[in-house]
Amino acid sequence: MAAADAQACTPGCAKMQSAESSATQAPMLENRSNASAVVMDHADLAELVKRLLSFQAPNDDYSVHPELTAQDCLVVCHMAIKYLSSSTSVCVQTDSPINIVGDLHGQFHDLLRFFDQLGQPPQAKFLFLGDYVNKGKFSLEVIVLLLSLMLMYPDSVVLLRGSSDCASKCSHYGFKDELIGRFGANSGTSVLVGFLRCFQWLPLAAIVGGKLLCCHGGVSPSFELEPFASGQPETNADLLNKIERPFELQQFGLACDLLCSDPMKSPARDNFEVSVPEGERLKLNWVTRGRSCSYHFSKEALCSSLRSVNAALLVRGREIANEGFALRHDRLCITLCSAPGYHGTRGNKGAALQIEDREVNLDRPGSFFVLTPRSELLSEKNRSFLYWHSTA
């Protein structure tokens, strides 16, 4: 979430070496020649999905995980990279009805609750806004299940990238430790590299019903510059597809902003205009996020950016929301937090946005389905099984 993402795009994020330094000898998944070793047939993939979707912690014992092998993970990674690199774009066009889900951060049991209540693919369609791993100790189950569902039902499951889905965050917030703990140092590092390759190919944005701009972070000053400034709003979203993949998180630029920008919580003014009264100082539409990357954006900046891509609303994740969702900038910006009881230390709810109509109604685009934290997860013992300790 935003508070823990203060380092999301610091220089450490721009280098894959931090997670891969001990895996330089790990095979590049894209280049393996033995096809039989890196392909699962439909029946095997369906069995894997069924095993994960039907999992229940016995007697609320959250030290128990569903069975997954390093080979399972490597095969899913290879298949996902092949699909993402050949069949998806940076900006995905999709339609409603659809359920939009925010940050999950390894809270696998809550992901299953969403599927239980909202339906499972392919009967129900889902768009996920990123931050699948880290913080929670069931990150592996979350990402394997979602990638597998995407492979089985590509028309019903769309995965976007989050700011936490990168090498430096996975090294510092639990995912690397989870994989090494499950598979050992060598296999765990190879599996980590496989998932990092997947993350580099995930789309960065989606347009739902031609009206909703969906991404993990938010809008960018780049939308006010060329080539967007002179382009046609009806086709400007296609310009996002010029971002090259595979892509690792950088400290600045359009892709960074789609992953890391946040709405302003209050108006900002130019404090250097000392010769004029406070109320007459220039209002700022873009404010840098302190020592971190990207910007906070105003309502005016949001409206300008949405117009440039012919969208009317922004739906995003990235931040904790006490009610599971938050409405900002006169309800033009919807923030979704889908990790109830975030990190085992918060009392927040988790929400998904349900868009049930085939045509998005801007006056009432959808309704919020809200999950409350599960009381049995809050004991100190279960917290140690479910969440990584963090100083952030």
mmCIF file of C-alpha atoms in Angstrom:
data_model
loop_
_atom_site.group_PDB
_atom_site.id
_atom_site.type_symbol
_atom_site.label_atom_id
_atom_site.label_comp_id
_atom_site.label_asym_id
_atom_site.label_seq_id
_atom_site.Cartn_x
_atom_site.Cartn_y
_atom_site.Cartn_z
ATOM 1 C CA MET A 1 0.000 0.000 0.000
ATOM 2 C CA ALA A 2 1.032 3.615 -0.335
ATOM 3 C CA ALA A 3 2.514 3.945 3.140
ATOM 4 C CA ALA A 4 4.697 0.926 2.614
ATOM 5 C CA ASP A 5 5.470 1.958 -0.952
ATOM 6 C CA ALA A 6 7.467 5.021 -0.024
ATOM 7 C CA GLN A 7 10.427 3.234 -1.569
ATOM 8 C CA ALA A 8 8.431 1.748 -4.429
ATOM 9 C CA CYS A 9 10.374 3.501 -7.166
ATOM 10 C CA THR A 10 13.547 4.504 -5.397
ATOM 11 C CA PRO A 11 16.729 3.634 -7.297
ATOM 12 C CA GLY A 12 16.708 0.141 -5.766
ATOM 13 C CA CYS A 13 13.509 -0.618 -7.645
ATOM 14 C CA ALA A 14 15.128 0.012 -10.970
ATOM 15 C CA LYS A 15 17.588 -2.830 -10.604
ATOM 16 C CA MET A 16 16.644 -6.447 -10.958
ATOM 17 C CA GLN A 17 20.028 -7.420 -9.597
ATOM 18 C CA SER A 18 18.892 -7.071 -5.985
ATOM 19 C CA ALA A 19 16.636 -10.115 -6.379
ATOM 20 C CA GLU A 20 18.573 -11.902 -9.078
ATOM 21 C CA SER A 21 22.153 -11.560 -7.868
ATOM 22 C CA SER A 22 22.047 -15.014 -6.330
ATOM 23 C CA ALA A 23 20.172 -16.413 -9.322
ATOM 24 C CA THR A 24 22.445 -15.472 -12.190
ATOM 25 C CA GLN A 25 22.749 -19.116 -13.114
ATOM 26 C CA ALA A 26 18.975 -19.701 -13.042
ATOM 27 C CA PRO A 27 17.707 -20.591 -16.527
ATOM 28 C CA MET A 28 15.844 -17.949 -18.496
ATOM 29 C CA LEU A 29 12.349 -19.361 -18.684
ATOM 30 C CA GLU A 30 11.631 -17.870 -22.079
ATOM 31 C CA ASN A 31 14.561 -19.728 -23.659
ATOM 32 C CA ARG A 32 14.041 -23.280 -22.442
ATOM 33 C CA SER A 33 14.062 -25.723 -25.326
ATOM 34 C CA ASN A 34 12.387 -28.703 -23.655
ATOM 35 C CA ALA A 35 8.752 -27.813 -24.296
ATOM 36 C CA SER A 36 7.421 -30.790 -22.359
ATOM 37 C CA ALA A 37 9.082 -29.456 -19.197
ATOM 38 C CA VAL A 38 7.402 -26.078 -19.375
ATOM 39 C CA VAL A 39 3.872 -26.800 -20.583
ATOM 40 C CA MET A 40 0.861 -28.003 -18.615
ATOM 41 C CA ASP A 41 -2.056 -29.462 -20.493
ATOM 42 C CA HIS A 42 -5.530 -28.111 -19.817
ATOM 43 C CA ALA A 43 -6.442 -30.973 -17.481
ATOM 44 C CA ASP A 44 -3.368 -30.443 -15.297
ATOM 45 C CA LEU A 45 -3.954 -26.696 -15.169
ATOM 46 C CA ALA A 46 -7.611 -27.247 -14.289
ATOM 47 C CA GLU A 47 -6.596 -29.642 -11.497
ATOM 48 C CA LEU A 48 -4.188 -27.051 -10.104
ATOM 49 C CA VAL A 49 -6.885 -24.370 -10.150
ATOM 50 C CA LYS A 50 -9.406 -26.719 -8.501
ATOM 51 C CA ARG A 51 -6.897 -27.619 -5.784
ATOM 52 C CA LEU A 52 -6.343 -23.951 -4.930
ATOM 53 C CA LEU A 53 -9.948 -22.793 -5.206
ATOM 54 C CA SER A 54 -11.180 -25.593 -2.946
ATOM 55 C CA PHE A 55 -8.510 -25.172 -0.278
ATOM 56 C CA GLN A 56 -9.645 -24.652 3.310
ATOM 57 C CA ALA A 57 -7.345 -24.280 6.296
ATOM 58 C CA PRO A 58 -8.080 -27.339 8.496
ATOM 59 C CA ASN A 59 -9.503 -26.193 11.827
ATOM 60 C CA ASP A 60 -8.364 -22.646 11.009
ATOM 61 C CA ASP A 61 -4.748 -23.832 11.084
ATOM 62 C CA TYR A 62 -3.102 -21.253 8.850
ATOM 63 C CA SER A 63 0.287 -22.920 9.039
ATOM 64 C CA VAL A 64 -1.031 -25.374 6.420
ATOM 65 C CA HIS A 65 -0.619 -24.524 2.727
ATOM 66 C CA PRO A 66 -2.038 -26.223 -0.346
ATOM 67 C CA GLU A 67 0.467 -28.408 -2.140
ATOM 68 C CA LEU A 68 2.520 -26.563 -4.747
ATOM 69 C CA THR A 69 5.856 -27.605 -6.193
ATOM 70 C CA ALA A 70 8.617 -25.476 -7.649
ATOM 71 C CA GLN A 71 7.988 -27.201 -10.985
ATOM 72 C CA ASP A 72 4.298 -26.220 -10.845
ATOM 73 C CA CYS A 73 5.344 -22.603 -10.370
ATOM 74 C CA LEU A 74 7.987 -22.616 -13.101
ATOM 75 C CA VAL A 75 5.592 -24.149 -15.622
ATOM 76 C CA VAL A 76 2.863 -21.596 -14.811
ATOM 77 C CA CYS A 77 5.426 -18.779 -15.099
ATOM 78 C CA HIS A 78 6.611 -19.996 -18.499
ATOM 79 C CA MET A 79 3.083 -20.348 -19.839
ATOM 80 C CA ALA A 80 2.099 -16.937 -18.451
ATOM 81 C CA ILE A 81 5.094 -15.188 -20.012
ATOM 82 C CA LYS A 82 4.319 -16.778 -23.363
ATOM 83 C CA TYR A 83 0.677 -15.665 -23.166
ATOM 84 C CA LEU A 84 1.382 -12.151 -21.854
ATOM 85 C CA SER A 85 4.105 -11.443 -24.401
ATOM 86 C CA SER A 86 2.063 -12.619 -27.385
ATOM 87 C CA SER A 87 -1.572 -11.939 -26.538
ATOM 88 C CA THR A 88 -1.778 -8.817 -24.346
ATOM 89 C CA SER A 89 -0.978 -5.126 -24.683
ATOM 90 C CA VAL A 90 0.186 -2.527 -22.167
ATOM 91 C CA CYS A 91 -3.317 -1.024 -22.099
ATOM 92 C CA VAL A 92 -6.077 -3.649 -22.210
ATOM 93 C CA GLN A 93 -9.527 -2.869 -23.587
ATOM 94 C CA THR A 94 -12.255 -4.839 -21.811
ATOM 95 C CA ASP A 95 -15.993 -4.689 -21.200
ATOM 96 C CA SER A 96 -18.471 -5.012 -18.359
ATOM 97 C CA PRO A 97 -20.054 -6.733 -16.494
ATOM 98 C CA ILE A 98 -16.881 -7.072 -14.456
ATOM 99 C CA ASN A 99 -15.603 -7.178 -10.878
ATOM 100 C CA ILE A 100 -12.606 -4.953 -10.157
ATOM 101 C CA VAL A 101 -10.333 -6.038 -7.291
ATOM 102 C CA GLY A 102 -7.603 -3.968 -5.620
ATOM 103 C CA ASP A 103 -4.465 -4.918 -3.676
ATOM 104 C CA LEU A 104 -4.404 -8.439 -2.231
ATOM 105 C CA HIS A 105 -0.858 -8.663 -0.808
ATOM 106 C CA GLY A 106 -0.810 -12.407 -0.337
ATOM 107 C CA GLN A 107 -4.159 -12.639 1.485
ATOM 108 C CA PHE A 108 -5.174 -15.844 -0.267
ATOM 109 C CA HIS A 109 -8.041 -16.731 2.057
ATOM 110 C CA ASP A 110 -9.670 -13.360 1.370
ATOM 111 C CA LEU A 111 -9.233 -13.863 -2.378
ATOM 112 C CA LEU A 112 -11.166 -17.117 -2.016
ATOM 113 C CA ARG A 113 -13.875 -15.232 -0.120
ATOM 114 C CA PHE A 114 -14.259 -12.836 -3.058
ATOM 115 C CA PHE A 115 -14.595 -15.764 -5.461
ATOM 116 C CA ASP A 116 -17.109 -17.473 -3.154
ATOM 117 C CA GLN A 117 -19.310 -14.365 -3.068
ATOM 118 C CA LEU A 118 -18.860 -12.856 -6.521
ATOM 119 C CA GLY A 119 -18.528 -16.054 -8.546
ATOM 120 C CA GLN A 120 -15.610 -17.815 -10.180
ATOM 121 C CA PRO A 121 -14.262 -17.452 -13.714
ATOM 122 C CA PRO A 122 -15.464 -17.985 -16.348
ATOM 123 C CA GLN A 123 -18.984 -17.390 -15.001
ATOM 124 C CA ALA A 124 -17.781 -14.128 -13.422
ATOM 125 C CA LYS A 125 -15.291 -11.702 -14.970
ATOM 126 C CA PHE A 126 -12.492 -10.063 -12.965
ATOM 127 C CA LEU A 127 -9.967 -7.265 -13.364
ATOM 128 C CA PHE A 128 -7.178 -7.211 -10.752
ATOM 129 C CA LEU A 129 -5.228 -4.007 -10.117
ATOM 130 C CA GLY A 130 -1.917 -5.487 -8.961
ATOM 131 C CA ASP A 131 0.055 -5.933 -5.720
ATOM 132 C CA TYR A 132 -0.548 -9.668 -5.555
ATOM 133 C CA VAL A 133 2.425 -10.567 -3.387
ATOM 134 C CA ASN A 134 4.412 -9.412 -0.319
ATOM 135 C CA LYS A 135 3.221 -8.770 3.241
ATOM 136 C CA GLY A 136 1.089 -11.930 3.313
ATOM 137 C CA LYS A 137 2.623 -15.410 3.596
ATOM 138 C CA PHE A 138 0.200 -16.945 1.069
ATOM 139 C CA SER A 139 1.507 -14.781 -1.788
ATOM 140 C CA LEU A 140 2.530 -17.860 -3.746
ATOM 141 C CA GLU A 141 -1.026 -19.231 -3.725
ATOM 142 C CA VAL A 142 -2.444 -15.865 -4.793
ATOM 143 C CA ILE A 143 -0.193 -15.379 -7.808
ATOM 144 C CA VAL A 144 -0.241 -19.017 -8.957
ATOM 145 C CA LEU A 145 -4.043 -19.133 -8.795
ATOM 146 C CA LEU A 146 -4.516 -15.831 -10.627
ATOM 147 C CA LEU A 147 -1.986 -16.611 -13.357
ATOM 148 C CA SER A 148 -3.555 -20.041 -13.837
ATOM 149 C CA LEU A 149 -7.061 -18.576 -14.084
ATOM 150 C CA MET A 150 -5.774 -16.005 -16.591
ATOM 151 C CA LEU A 151 -4.334 -18.839 -18.706
ATOM 152 C CA MET A 152 -7.524 -20.905 -18.538
ATOM 153 C CA TYR A 153 -9.984 -18.048 -19.002
ATOM 154 C CA PRO A 154 -8.207 -15.118 -20.690
ATOM 155 C CA ASP A 155 -11.516 -13.429 -21.549
ATOM 156 C CA SER A 156 -12.612 -13.538 -17.911
ATOM 157 C CA VAL A 157 -9.437 -12.684 -15.951
ATOM 158 C CA VAL A 158 -7.279 -9.592 -16.550
ATOM 159 C CA LEU A 159 -4.218 -8.966 -14.390
ATOM 160 C CA LEU A 160 -2.534 -5.555 -14.180
ATOM 161 C CA ARG A 161 0.814 -4.852 -12.595
ATOM 162 C CA GLY A 162 1.202 -3.250 -9.161
ATOM 163 C CA SER A 163 4.011 -1.190 -7.654
ATOM 164 C CA SER A 164 4.838 -4.038 -5.246
ATOM 165 C CA ASP A 165 5.269 -6.519 -8.090
ATOM 166 C CA CYS A 166 8.957 -5.796 -8.636
ATOM 167 C CA ALA A 167 12.360 -7.135 -7.610
ATOM 168 C CA SER A 168 13.252 -4.806 -4.762
ATOM 169 C CA LYS A 169 9.853 -5.030 -3.081
ATOM 170 C CA CYS A 170 9.809 -8.827 -3.336
ATOM 171 C CA SER A 171 13.264 -8.902 -1.737
ATOM 172 C CA HIS A 172 12.279 -6.706 1.201
ATOM 173 C CA TYR A 173 8.625 -7.466 1.969
ATOM 174 C CA GLY A 174 8.415 -11.225 2.154
ATOM 175 C CA PHE A 175 7.871 -12.891 -1.219
ATOM 176 C CA LYS A 176 11.514 -13.895 -1.680
ATOM 177 C CA ASP A 177 11.643 -15.292 1.868
ATOM 178 C CA GLU A 178 8.389 -17.169 1.298
ATOM 179 C CA LEU A 179 9.701 -18.891 -1.819
ATOM 180 C CA ILE A 180 13.064 -19.801 -0.295
ATOM 181 C CA GLY A 181 11.288 -21.120 2.794
ATOM 182 C CA ARG A 182 9.000 -23.286 0.667
ATOM 183 C CA PHE A 183 11.482 -24.559 -1.944
ATOM 184 C CA GLY A 184 15.010 -23.976 -0.626
ATOM 185 C CA ALA A 185 17.558 -21.397 -1.752
ATOM 186 C CA ASN A 186 18.259 -22.650 -5.283
ATOM 187 C CA SER A 187 14.754 -23.634 -6.377
ATOM 188 C CA GLY A 188 13.184 -20.744 -4.463
ATOM 189 C CA THR A 189 15.411 -18.219 -6.230
ATOM 190 C CA SER A 190 14.657 -19.761 -9.619
ATOM 191 C CA VAL A 191 10.926 -19.536 -8.920
ATOM 192 C CA LEU A 192 11.317 -15.916 -7.780
ATOM 193 C CA VAL A 193 13.068 -15.030 -11.043
ATOM 194 C CA GLY A 194 10.238 -16.713 -12.937
ATOM 195 C CA PHE A 195 7.606 -14.596 -11.236
ATOM 196 C CA LEU A 196 9.650 -11.421 -11.684
ATOM 197 C CA ARG A 197 9.744 -12.166 -15.422
ATOM 198 C CA CYS A 198 5.946 -12.512 -15.362
ATOM 199 C CA PHE A 199 5.557 -9.194 -13.573
ATOM 200 C CA GLN A 200 7.660 -7.488 -16.251
ATOM 201 C CA TRP A 201 5.108 -8.508 -18.892
ATOM 202 C CA LEU A 202 1.892 -7.622 -17.039
ATOM 203 C CA PRO A 203 -0.244 -4.834 -18.571
ATOM 204 C CA LEU A 204 -0.120 -1.454 -16.828
ATOM 205 C CA ALA A 205 -3.652 -0.180 -17.495
ATOM 206 C CA ALA A 206 -7.103 -1.161 -18.693
ATOM 207 C CA ILE A 207 -10.033 0.739 -20.171
ATOM 208 C CA VAL A 208 -13.383 -0.741 -19.096
ATOM 209 C CA GLY A 209 -16.377 -0.061 -21.313
ATOM 210 C CA GLY A 210 -14.530 2.817 -22.958
ATOM 211 C CA LYS A 211 -15.129 4.960 -19.854
ATOM 212 C CA LEU A 212 -13.145 3.732 -16.849
ATOM 213 C CA LEU A 213 -9.362 4.081 -16.731
ATOM 214 C CA CYS A 214 -8.059 1.378 -14.395
ATOM 215 C CA CYS A 215 -4.492 1.062 -13.116
ATOM 216 C CA HIS A 216 -2.652 0.429 -9.892
ATOM 217 C CA GLY A 217 -1.486 3.981 -9.219
ATOM 218 C CA GLY A 218 -2.954 6.883 -11.148
ATOM 219 C CA VAL A 219 -2.542 9.456 -13.894
ATOM 220 C CA SER A 220 0.612 11.119 -15.173
ATOM 221 C CA PRO A 221 1.789 14.577 -16.294
ATOM 222 C CA SER A 222 2.768 12.796 -19.503
ATOM 223 C CA PHE A 223 -0.921 12.856 -20.466
ATOM 224 C CA GLU A 224 -0.611 16.651 -20.832
ATOM 225 C CA LEU A 225 2.471 16.423 -23.067
ATOM 226 C CA GLU A 226 3.187 15.114 -26.537
ATOM 227 C CA PRO A 227 2.138 12.856 -28.126
ATOM 228 C CA PHE A 228 -1.038 12.892 -26.009
ATOM 229 C CA ALA A 229 -1.527 16.695 -26.235
ATOM 230 C CA SER A 230 -1.963 16.711 -30.011
ATOM 231 C CA GLY A 231 -3.509 13.263 -30.291
ATOM 232 C CA GLN A 232 -7.152 12.279 -30.497
ATOM 233 C CA PRO A 233 -8.714 11.245 -27.162
ATOM 234 C CA GLU A 234 -10.453 8.329 -28.879
ATOM 235 C CA THR A 235 -7.098 6.789 -29.834
ATOM 236 C CA ASN A 236 -4.702 8.207 -27.242
ATOM 237 C CA ALA A 237 -5.028 5.151 -24.999
ATOM 238 C CA ASP A 238 -3.337 3.190 -27.781
ATOM 239 C CA LEU A 239 -0.244 5.347 -27.254
ATOM 240 C CA LEU A 240 0.280 3.543 -23.947
ATOM 241 C CA ASN A 241 1.025 0.425 -25.966
ATOM 242 C CA LYS A 242 4.268 2.037 -27.129
ATOM 243 C CA ILE A 243 5.717 1.370 -23.667
ATOM 244 C CA GLU A 244 8.087 -1.492 -24.257
ATOM 245 C CA ARG A 245 7.919 -4.732 -22.319
ATOM 246 C CA PRO A 246 9.462 -6.550 -20.517
ATOM 247 C CA PHE A 247 9.503 -3.576 -18.194
ATOM 248 C CA GLU A 248 11.123 -3.099 -14.800
ATOM 249 C CA LEU A 249 9.977 -0.290 -12.546
ATOM 250 C CA GLN A 250 11.865 2.970 -13.081
ATOM 251 C CA GLN A 251 12.057 6.087 -10.924
ATOM 252 C CA PHE A 252 10.185 8.402 -13.302
ATOM 253 C CA GLY A 253 8.048 8.478 -16.430
ATOM 254 C CA LEU A 254 4.596 7.511 -17.638
ATOM 255 C CA ALA A 255 4.823 3.838 -16.657
ATOM 256 C CA CYS A 256 6.056 4.754 -13.181
ATOM 257 C CA ASP A 257 3.128 7.133 -12.700
ATOM 258 C CA LEU A 258 0.566 4.536 -13.778
ATOM 259 C CA LEU A 259 1.948 2.335 -10.998
ATOM 260 C CA CYS A 260 2.831 4.848 -8.288
ATOM 261 C CA SER A 261 0.969 8.185 -8.430
ATOM 262 C CA ASP A 262 -1.652 9.074 -5.795
ATOM 263 C CA PRO A 263 -4.511 11.577 -5.566
ATOM 264 C CA MET A 264 -3.928 14.660 -3.445
ATOM 265 C CA LYS A 265 -5.733 14.548 -0.136
ATOM 266 C CA SER A 266 -5.929 18.376 0.014
ATOM 267 C CA PRO A 267 -5.141 21.217 -2.438
ATOM 268 C CA ALA A 268 -1.501 22.216 -2.760
ATOM 269 C CA ARG A 269 -0.195 25.703 -3.463
ATOM 270 C CA ASP A 270 3.155 27.129 -4.485
ATOM 271 C CA ASN A 271 4.894 28.052 -1.227
ATOM 272 C CA PHE A 272 7.620 29.944 -3.080
ATOM 273 C CA GLU A 273 5.238 32.746 -4.032
ATOM 274 C CA VAL A 274 5.955 34.577 -0.795
ATOM 275 C CA SER A 275 4.971 38.044 -2.031
ATOM 276 C CA VAL A 276 1.266 37.243 -2.474
ATOM 277 C CA PRO A 277 -1.428 36.284 0.050
ATOM 278 C CA GLU A 278 -1.880 32.579 0.745
ATOM 279 C CA GLY A 279 -5.190 32.358 -1.075
ATOM 280 C CA GLU A 280 -3.717 33.880 -4.242
ATOM 281 C CA ARG A 281 -0.768 31.540 -4.563
ATOM 282 C CA LEU A 282 -0.668 29.329 -7.601
ATOM 283 C CA LYS A 283 -2.534 26.089 -7.120
ATOM 284 C CA LEU A 284 -0.409 23.083 -8.020
ATOM 285 C CA ASN A 285 -1.860 20.220 -9.985
ATOM 286 C CA TRP A 286 1.168 17.912 -9.699
ATOM 287 C CA VAL A 287 3.250 17.610 -6.531
ATOM 288 C CA THR A 288 6.200 15.258 -6.204
ATOM 289 C CA ARG A 289 5.869 12.562 -3.557
ATOM 290 C CA GLY A 290 8.714 13.688 -1.268
ATOM 291 C CA ARG A 291 11.780 11.456 -1.560
ATOM 292 C CA SER A 292 9.790 8.841 -3.424
ATOM 293 C CA CYS A 293 8.892 8.670 -7.113
ATOM 294 C CA SER A 294 5.968 9.987 -9.134
ATOM 295 C CA TYR A 295 3.364 12.578 -8.091
ATOM 296 C CA HIS A 296 0.276 13.463 -6.151
ATOM 297 C CA PHE A 297 -2.343 14.735 -8.617
ATOM 298 C CA SER A 298 -5.153 17.269 -8.167
ATOM 299 C CA LYS A 299 -8.723 17.018 -9.396
ATOM 300 C CA GLU A 300 -7.832 19.333 -12.281
ATOM 301 C CA ALA A 301 -4.903 17.121 -13.257
ATOM 302 C CA LEU A 302 -7.125 14.062 -13.081
ATOM 303 C CA CYS A 303 -9.826 15.604 -15.278
ATOM 304 C CA SER A 304 -7.261 16.702 -17.863
ATOM 305 C CA SER A 305 -5.661 13.259 -17.941
ATOM 306 C CA LEU A 306 -8.985 11.444 -18.236
ATOM 307 C CA ARG A 307 -10.026 13.686 -21.134
ATOM 308 C CA SER A 308 -6.788 12.920 -22.931
ATOM 309 C CA VAL A 309 -7.644 9.189 -23.078
ATOM 310 C CA ASN A 310 -11.401 9.663 -23.496
ATOM 311 C CA ALA A 311 -12.186 8.227 -20.042
ATOM 312 C CA ALA A 312 -14.488 9.607 -17.348
ATOM 313 C CA LEU A 313 -13.443 7.882 -14.097
ATOM 314 C CA LEU A 314 -10.252 6.504 -12.573
ATOM 315 C CA VAL A 315 -10.329 3.198 -10.658
ATOM 316 C CA ARG A 316 -7.113 2.387 -8.804
ATOM 317 C CA GLY A 317 -5.586 0.479 -5.889
ATOM 318 C CA ARG A 318 -2.326 1.178 -4.009
ATOM 319 C CA GLU A 319 -3.706 2.729 -0.806
ATOM 320 C CA ILE A 320 -5.357 1.389 2.338
ATOM 321 C CA ALA A 321 -9.005 2.429 2.650
ATOM 322 C CA ASN A 322 -10.770 1.940 5.957
ATOM 323 C CA GLU A 323 -14.079 1.056 4.307
ATOM 324 C CA GLY A 324 -12.417 -0.977 1.574
ATOM 325 C CA PHE A 325 -12.878 1.870 -0.902
ATOM 326 C CA ALA A 326 -12.385 5.634 -0.979
ATOM 327 C CA LEU A 327 -13.839 8.291 -3.272
ATOM 328 C CA ARG A 328 -11.686 11.303 -4.086
ATOM 329 C CA HIS A 329 -11.781 14.342 -6.354
ATOM 330 C CA ASP A 330 -15.567 14.651 -6.464
ATOM 331 C CA ARG A 331 -15.979 10.885 -6.930
ATOM 332 C CA LEU A 332 -13.911 10.875 -10.129
ATOM 333 C CA CYS A 333 -11.223 8.771 -8.431
ATOM 334 C CA ILE A 334 -12.138 5.422 -6.849
ATOM 335 C CA THR A 335 -9.532 3.691 -4.690
ATOM 336 C CA LEU A 336 -10.018 -0.009 -3.930
ATOM 337 C CA CYS A 337 -8.340 -1.883 -1.103
ATOM 338 C CA SER A 338 -9.149 -5.607 -1.284
ATOM 339 C CA ALA A 339 -7.059 -6.808 1.670
ATOM 340 C CA PRO A 340 -9.327 -6.680 4.757
ATOM 341 C CA GLY A 341 -7.404 -6.429 8.010
ATOM 342 C CA TYR A 342 -4.312 -5.421 6.009
ATOM 343 C CA HIS A 343 -1.128 -7.103 7.234
ATOM 344 C CA GLY A 344 -2.926 -8.362 10.319
ATOM 345 C CA THR A 345 -2.489 -4.974 11.993
ATOM 346 C CA ARG A 346 -5.340 -2.917 10.544
ATOM 347 C CA GLY A 347 -9.074 -3.069 11.022
ATOM 348 C CA ASN A 348 -9.894 -1.965 7.475
ATOM 349 C CA LYS A 349 -12.464 -3.651 5.299
ATOM 350 C CA GLY A 350 -11.749 -4.974 1.818
ATOM 351 C CA ALA A 351 -13.832 -4.142 -1.232
ATOM 352 C CA ALA A 352 -14.331 -4.963 -4.890
ATOM 353 C CA LEU A 353 -16.199 -2.800 -7.404
ATOM 354 C CA GLN A 354 -19.024 -4.703 -9.120
ATOM 355 C CA ILE A 355 -20.062 -3.313 -12.487
ATOM 356 C CA GLU A 356 -23.135 -5.315 -13.426
ATOM 357 C CA ASP A 357 -24.447 -3.395 -16.447
ATOM 358 C CA ARG A 358 -23.195 -3.993 -19.975
ATOM 359 C CA GLU A 359 -23.027 -0.227 -20.465
ATOM 360 C CA VAL A 360 -21.118 1.664 -17.766
ATOM 361 C CA ASN A 361 -23.433 4.218 -16.154
ATOM 362 C CA LEU A 362 -21.275 7.153 -15.060
ATOM 363 C CA ASP A 363 -23.904 8.372 -12.583
ATOM 364 C CA ARG A 364 -23.779 4.996 -10.835
ATOM 365 C CA PRO A 365 -20.980 2.932 -12.345
ATOM 366 C CA GLY A 366 -21.344 0.064 -9.905
ATOM 367 C CA SER A 367 -21.658 -1.085 -6.325
ATOM 368 C CA PHE A 368 -19.083 -2.033 -3.721
ATOM 369 C CA PHE A 369 -18.934 -5.545 -2.358
ATOM 370 C CA VAL A 370 -17.275 -5.310 1.056
ATOM 371 C CA LEU A 371 -15.544 -7.949 3.178
ATOM 372 C CA THR A 372 -14.879 -7.456 6.882
ATOM 373 C CA PRO A 373 -11.721 -8.866 8.502
ATOM 374 C CA ARG A 374 -12.113 -12.420 9.759
ATOM 375 C CA SER A 375 -11.872 -12.514 13.530
ATOM 376 C CA GLU A 376 -10.124 -15.913 13.608
ATOM 377 C CA LEU A 377 -7.203 -14.426 11.677
ATOM 378 C CA LEU A 378 -6.427 -11.811 14.306
ATOM 379 C CA SER A 379 -4.790 -13.947 16.985
ATOM 380 C CA GLU A 380 -1.062 -13.461 17.432
ATOM 381 C CA LYS A 381 -0.431 -17.081 16.425
ATOM 382 C CA ASN A 382 -2.332 -16.779 13.163
ATOM 383 C CA ARG A 383 -0.712 -13.439 12.366
ATOM 384 C CA SER A 384 2.673 -15.166 12.492
ATOM 385 C CA PHE A 385 1.434 -17.776 9.999
ATOM 386 C CA LEU A 386 -0.247 -15.276 7.687
ATOM 387 C CA TYR A 387 1.877 -12.107 7.592
ATOM 388 C CA TRP A 388 5.506 -11.123 7.399
ATOM 389 C CA HIS A 389 6.748 -8.764 10.082
ATOM 390 C CA SER A 390 7.492 -5.323 8.734
ATOM 391 C CA THR A 391 8.820 -2.049 10.062
ATOM 392 C CA ALA A 392 7.039 -0.143 7.293
#
